[in-house]
């Protein structure tokens, strides 16, 4: 059996806190930062669109505690079976865009049972604002 990293083990444990009465799909995420490690799990809502994924909860959890550098992320979809297709264990598109906001292109994302990717591999050509501090004179009054 493949060796499991401590970060993935922690993501598995975080998944047990998921609030997922609708999908019954438990996800855990853990982010390693300059000020420590922060966990997240998916949180669903009766108004389905309000659901938030484990990855975003982990990143926002760290941010709310003052983290400035988001070094490595681990994700575990403990409800997916080993035989399920790998895409059932990968971060969704919305989470990939949020990951790009906080993590450097070279930072690593480890997906339980699937592999390790650089952020730039998970979301190539990610959307970024042109120059975040400079308004475009063509569109700004
Ligand atoms: N989910 C995550 O937590 N992360 C992902 O990247 C994909 C999906 C959650 C959202 C929802 O609660 C459940 O998995 C089924 O989509």
XYZ file of N, CA and C and ligand atoms in Angstrom:
439
model
N 0.844 -1.211 0.000
C 0.000 0.000 0.000
C 0.879 1.262 0.000
N 0.471 2.276 -0.775
C 1.284 3.496 -0.885
C 1.344 4.223 0.465
N 2.494 4.877 0.702
C 2.679 5.612 1.960
C 1.804 6.865 1.939
N 1.143 7.148 3.046
C 0.248 8.306 3.120
C 0.915 9.393 3.954
N 0.949 10.630 3.412
C 1.628 11.718 4.112
C 0.813 12.165 5.331
N 1.490 12.756 6.317
C 0.784 13.245 7.507
C -0.298 14.272 7.156
N -0.035 15.082 6.125
C -1.029 16.103 5.742
C -2.304 15.444 5.197
N -2.133 14.386 4.407
C -3.305 13.664 3.880
C -4.054 12.967 5.015
N -3.304 12.419 5.954
C -3.965 11.771 7.103
C -4.827 12.784 7.847
N -4.304 14.012 7.978
C -5.068 15.059 8.673
C -6.294 15.478 7.862
N -6.156 15.497 6.525
C -7.301 15.833 5.665
C -8.385 14.756 5.803
N -7.976 13.519 5.883
C -8.942 12.424 6.085
C -9.701 12.633 7.385
N -8.970 13.004 8.408
C -9.612 13.188 9.712
C -10.560 14.392 9.674
N -10.169 15.471 8.991
C -11.030 16.666 8.881
C -12.333 16.333 8.149
N -12.264 15.390 7.213
C -13.453 15.027 6.420
C -14.575 14.478 7.305
N -14.217 13.945 8.444
C -15.247 13.394 9.336
C -16.137 14.485 9.928
N -15.691 15.739 9.853
C -16.509 16.847 10.365
C -17.433 17.437 9.308
N -17.395 16.901 8.104
C -18.220 17.462 7.016
C -19.694 17.486 7.400
N -20.360 18.570 6.964
C -21.823 18.651 7.107
C -22.354 18.405 5.694
N -22.726 17.155 5.407
C -23.110 16.798 4.038
C -24.340 15.885 4.027
N -25.454 16.372 4.623
C -26.655 15.526 4.692
C -27.316 15.312 3.339
N -26.934 16.080 2.306
C -27.575 15.979 0.994
C -26.783 15.064 0.073
N -25.482 15.264 -0.004
C -24.660 14.438 -0.911
C -24.069 13.207 -0.212
N -23.946 13.275 1.095
C -23.270 12.217 1.861
C -21.837 12.007 1.350
N -21.270 13.056 0.783
C -19.918 12.992 0.236
C -19.004 13.816 1.145
N -18.219 13.123 1.958
C -17.373 13.795 2.959
C -16.030 14.183 2.339
N -15.681 15.455 2.485
C -14.382 15.925 1.973
C -13.653 16.659 3.099
N -12.358 16.439 3.189
C -11.514 17.162 4.149
C -10.367 17.808 3.406
N -9.928 18.956 3.913
C -8.780 19.645 3.314
C -7.932 20.237 4.433
N -6.639 20.321 4.161
C -5.705 20.854 5.151
C -4.706 21.723 4.413
N -4.473 22.919 4.947
C -3.481 23.794 4.312
C -2.366 24.110 5.306
N -1.137 23.970 4.788
C 0.055 24.260 5.584
C 0.456 25.706 5.296
N 0.584 26.525 6.338
C 0.865 27.951 6.143
C 2.053 28.400 6.999
N 2.360 29.707 6.879
C 3.437 30.287 7.685
C 3.114 30.286 9.176
N 1.847 30.168 9.536
C 1.504 30.195 10.971
C 0.899 28.873 11.464
N 1.010 27.856 10.661
C 0.510 26.556 11.113
C -0.388 25.889 10.092
N -1.043 24.844 10.543
C -1.878 24.017 9.662
C -3.341 24.236 10.008
N -4.156 24.416 8.966
C -5.585 24.682 9.177
C -6.419 23.681 8.395
N -7.510 23.260 9.032
C -8.367 22.227 8.440
C -9.657 22.824 7.905
N -10.265 22.101 6.983
C -11.590 22.471 6.485
C -12.351 21.220 6.084
N -13.658 21.340 6.028
C -14.504 20.239 5.542
C -15.621 20.882 4.736
N -16.301 20.093 3.911
C -17.403 20.684 3.145
C -18.600 20.936 4.058
N -19.294 22.038 3.777
C -20.452 22.444 4.580
C -21.608 22.688 3.619
N -22.602 21.805 3.648
C -23.751 21.923 2.741
C -24.879 22.702 3.408
N -25.835 23.090 2.560
C -26.967 23.871 3.047
C -28.231 23.425 2.320
N -29.370 23.549 2.990
C -30.662 23.183 2.395
C -30.906 23.984 1.120
N -30.392 25.207 1.058
C -30.393 25.983 -0.180
C -29.089 25.601 -0.899
N -29.154 24.573 -1.731
C -27.960 23.852 -2.202
C -26.788 24.732 -2.656
N -27.130 25.846 -3.325
C -26.071 26.686 -3.890
C -25.174 27.328 -2.839
N -25.581 27.294 -1.597
C -24.772 27.906 -0.534
C -23.683 26.971 -0.029
N -23.676 25.769 -0.521
C -22.656 24.791 -0.104
C -21.256 25.326 -0.371
N -20.354 25.049 0.569
C -18.953 25.439 0.356
C -18.065 24.199 0.512
N -17.086 24.121 -0.375
C -16.207 22.950 -0.410
C -15.158 23.010 0.703
N -14.627 21.838 1.009
C -13.617 21.702 2.054
C -12.368 22.553 1.778
N -11.960 22.617 0.518
C -10.731 23.351 0.179
C -10.873 24.825 0.535
N -12.041 25.398 0.169
C -12.229 26.826 0.466
C -12.361 27.071 1.962
N -13.011 26.154 2.664
C -13.127 26.316 4.122
C -11.732 26.310 4.755
N -10.869 25.409 4.320
C -9.510 25.345 4.881
C -8.737 26.636 4.598
N -8.816 27.115 3.359
C -8.075 28.341 3.001
C -8.618 29.547 3.765
N -9.942 29.667 3.859
C -10.537 30.817 4.555
C -10.299 30.725 6.068
N -10.282 29.509 6.571
C -9.976 29.274 7.987
C -8.578 29.828 8.299
N -7.615 29.468 7.439
C -6.233 29.933 7.629
C -6.147 31.453 7.491
N -6.826 31.977 6.474
C -6.798 33.419 6.232
C -7.350 34.187 7.431
N -8.442 33.683 7.990
C -9.094 34.357 9.123
C -8.211 34.345 10.367
N -7.242 33.423 10.399
C -6.308 33.376 11.532
C -5.045 34.184 11.251
N -4.948 34.791 10.074
C -3.815 35.659 9.772
C -2.731 35.026 8.927
N -2.990 33.886 8.343
C -1.965 33.258 7.482
C -1.683 34.151 6.282
N -0.400 34.202 5.909
C 0.006 35.019 4.756
C 0.570 34.160 3.636
N 1.175 33.030 3.996
C 1.743 32.143 2.970
C 1.075 30.781 3.072
N 0.526 30.347 1.936
C -0.207 29.079 1.881
C 0.677 28.118 1.106
N 1.348 27.231 1.846
C 2.458 26.498 1.220
C 2.069 25.200 0.554
N 1.182 24.477 1.147
C 0.821 23.155 0.607
C -0.595 22.813 1.059
N -1.338 22.172 0.148
C -2.727 21.822 0.438
C -2.903 20.325 0.237
N -3.640 19.691 1.136
C -3.977 18.272 0.960
C -5.488 18.125 1.014
N -6.017 17.250 0.170
C -7.470 17.067 0.071
C -7.776 15.575 0.116
N -8.824 15.217 0.843
C -9.231 13.815 0.876
C -10.750 13.697 0.741
N -11.172 12.943 -0.256
C -12.603 12.649 -0.448
C -12.831 11.242 0.096
N -13.104 11.165 1.382
C -13.128 9.831 2.006
C -14.348 9.010 1.594
N -15.361 9.661 0.987
C -16.547 8.898 0.566
C -16.344 8.247 -0.798
N -15.345 8.705 -1.539
C -15.069 8.095 -2.854
C -14.351 6.765 -2.628
N -14.717 5.787 -3.437
C -14.053 4.486 -3.332
C -12.737 4.525 -4.105
N -11.846 3.633 -3.731
C -10.539 3.575 -4.398
C -10.722 3.349 -5.902
N -11.747 2.568 -6.267
C -11.972 2.217 -7.679
C -12.685 3.329 -8.453
N -13.215 4.346 -7.764
C -13.895 5.447 -8.465
C -12.893 6.197 -9.339
N -13.407 6.846 -10.392
C -12.496 7.555 -11.290
C -11.795 8.695 -10.529
N -10.549 8.992 -10.886
C -9.762 9.969 -10.131
C -10.419 11.343 -10.048
N -11.190 11.706 -11.089
C -11.836 13.034 -11.086
C -12.812 13.194 -9.922
N -13.287 12.086 -9.364
C -14.221 12.182 -8.234
C -13.516 12.618 -6.960
N -12.189 12.746 -7.032
C -11.422 13.111 -5.835
C -10.682 14.431 -6.021
N -10.885 15.076 -7.184
C -10.131 16.297 -7.507
C -10.881 17.554 -7.061
N -10.180 18.657 -6.798
C -10.849 19.914 -6.439
C -11.703 20.438 -7.590
N -12.853 20.995 -7.259
C -13.743 21.542 -8.297
C -13.132 22.815 -8.899
N -13.701 23.271 -9.986
C -13.173 24.452 -10.678
C -13.183 25.700 -9.816
N -14.257 25.899 -9.048
C -14.344 27.095 -8.197
C -13.211 27.084 -7.176
N -12.963 25.935 -6.586
C -11.880 25.854 -5.596
C -10.522 26.098 -6.241
N -10.362 25.619 -7.469
C -9.068 25.846 -8.147
C -8.811 27.345 -8.313
N -9.861 28.094 -8.650
C -9.690 29.538 -8.814
C -9.346 30.202 -7.469
N -9.947 29.719 -6.397
C -9.639 30.277 -5.067
C -8.226 29.871 -4.642
N -7.824 28.661 -4.967
C -6.455 28.211 -4.659
C -5.440 29.136 -5.343
N -5.718 29.486 -6.606
C -4.824 30.372 -7.367
C -4.697 31.743 -6.683
N -5.762 32.180 -6.045
C -5.762 33.489 -5.366
C -4.727 33.520 -4.228
N -4.558 32.384 -3.552
C -3.753 32.395 -2.328
C -2.428 31.643 -2.424
N -2.331 30.701 -3.347
C -1.118 29.877 -3.388
C -0.301 30.210 -4.631
N 1.024 30.052 -4.508
C 1.882 30.386 -5.652
C 1.743 29.300 -6.720
N 2.071 29.626 -7.972
C 1.933 28.649 -9.054
C 2.708 27.353 -8.812
N 3.823 27.450 -8.059
C 4.664 26.262 -7.825
C 4.236 25.471 -6.592
N 3.338 26.029 -5.793
C 2.928 25.336 -4.555
C 2.244 24.022 -4.911
N 2.315 23.072 -3.985
C 1.818 21.717 -4.276
C 0.472 21.431 -3.628
N -0.351 20.713 -4.383
C -1.664 20.270 -3.901
C -1.670 18.748 -3.985
N -1.900 18.104 -2.853
C -1.843 16.643 -2.773
C -3.257 16.092 -2.635
N -3.625 15.224 -3.565
C -4.980 14.664 -3.561
C -4.899 13.201 -3.136
N -5.577 12.896 -2.057
C -5.534 11.558 -1.474
C -5.873 10.479 -2.516
N -4.968 9.567 -2.719
C -5.204 8.430 -3.613
C -5.041 8.734 -5.084
N -4.692 9.978 -5.402
C -4.580 10.337 -6.821
C -3.161 10.817 -7.153
N -2.676 11.835 -6.472
C -1.334 12.333 -6.770
C -1.104 13.739 -6.263
N 0.004 14.330 -6.739
C 0.413 15.675 -6.313
C 0.577 16.541 -7.554
N 0.010 17.751 -7.507
C 0.100 18.673 -8.637
C 0.560 20.052 -8.165
N 1.242 20.754 -9.059
C 1.499 22.176 -8.818
C 0.209 22.925 -9.121
N 0.021 24.049 -8.423
C -1.181 24.852 -8.617
C -1.344 25.217 -10.089
N -0.243 25.565 -10.747
C -0.321 25.980 -12.161
C -0.751 24.836 -13.080
N -0.573 23.608 -12.620
C -1.041 22.456 -13.406
C -2.540 22.234 -13.208
N -3.010 22.528 -11.995
C -4.433 22.310 -11.703
C -5.322 23.306 -12.423
N -4.820 24.527 -12.588
C -5.619 25.536 -13.301
C -4.717 26.373 -14.197
N -4.387 25.805 -15.370
C -3.570 26.581 -16.314
C -4.365 27.779 -16.811
N -3.683 28.857 -17.129
C -4.322 30.066 -17.666
C -5.441 30.566 -16.765
N -5.197 30.519 -15.455
C -6.211 30.980 -14.496
C -6.519 32.456 -14.708
N -7.736 32.844 -14.439
C -8.097 34.254 -14.542
C -7.348 35.071 -13.501
N -6.761 36.177 -13.919
C -6.158 37.152 -13.009
C -6.529 38.528 -13.506
N -6.747 39.457 -12.579
C -7.026 40.831 -12.981
C -5.777 41.407 -13.623
N -5.912 42.329 -14.581
C -4.756 42.865 -15.317
C -3.682 43.452 -14.398
N -4.024 44.527 -13.709
C -3.101 45.134 -12.738
C -4.018 45.524 -11.612
N -3.953 44.711 -10.526
C -5.003 44.814 -9.530
C -5.179 46.207 -8.946
N -4.084 47.017 -8.908
C -4.219 48.319 -8.253
C -4.450 49.458 -9.250
N -4.303 49.189 -10.530
C -4.382 50.271 -11.515
C -5.711 50.239 -12.265
N -6.610 51.212 -12.040
C -7.866 51.213 -12.790
C -7.612 51.487 -14.276
N -8.420 50.895 -15.124
C -8.312 51.125 -16.569
C -8.989 52.445 -16.889
N -8.234 53.457 -17.417
C -8.823 54.775 -17.695
C -9.954 54.711 -18.726
N -9.966 53.661 -19.539
C -11.030 53.517 -20.553
C -12.387 53.215 -19.911
N -12.343 52.544 -18.746
C -13.612 52.131 -18.126
C -13.902 52.849 -16.816
N -12.891 53.528 -16.230
C -13.103 54.230 -14.960
C -13.362 55.711 -15.258
N -14.357 56.287 -14.586
C -14.652 57.723 -14.789
C -13.567 58.574 -14.146
N -16.859 19.097 -2.616
C -15.754 19.557 -1.948
O -15.782 19.728 -0.728
N -14.649 19.830 -2.682
C -14.563 19.701 -4.026
O -13.585 20.121 -4.621
C -15.642 19.047 -4.768
C -16.910 18.885 -4.046
C -18.076 18.840 -1.843
C -19.201 19.802 -2.123
C -20.411 18.987 -1.769
O -20.666 19.137 -0.390
C -19.982 17.550 -2.032
O -18.580 17.562 -2.138
C -20.583 16.945 -3.298
O -20.362 17.744 -4.394
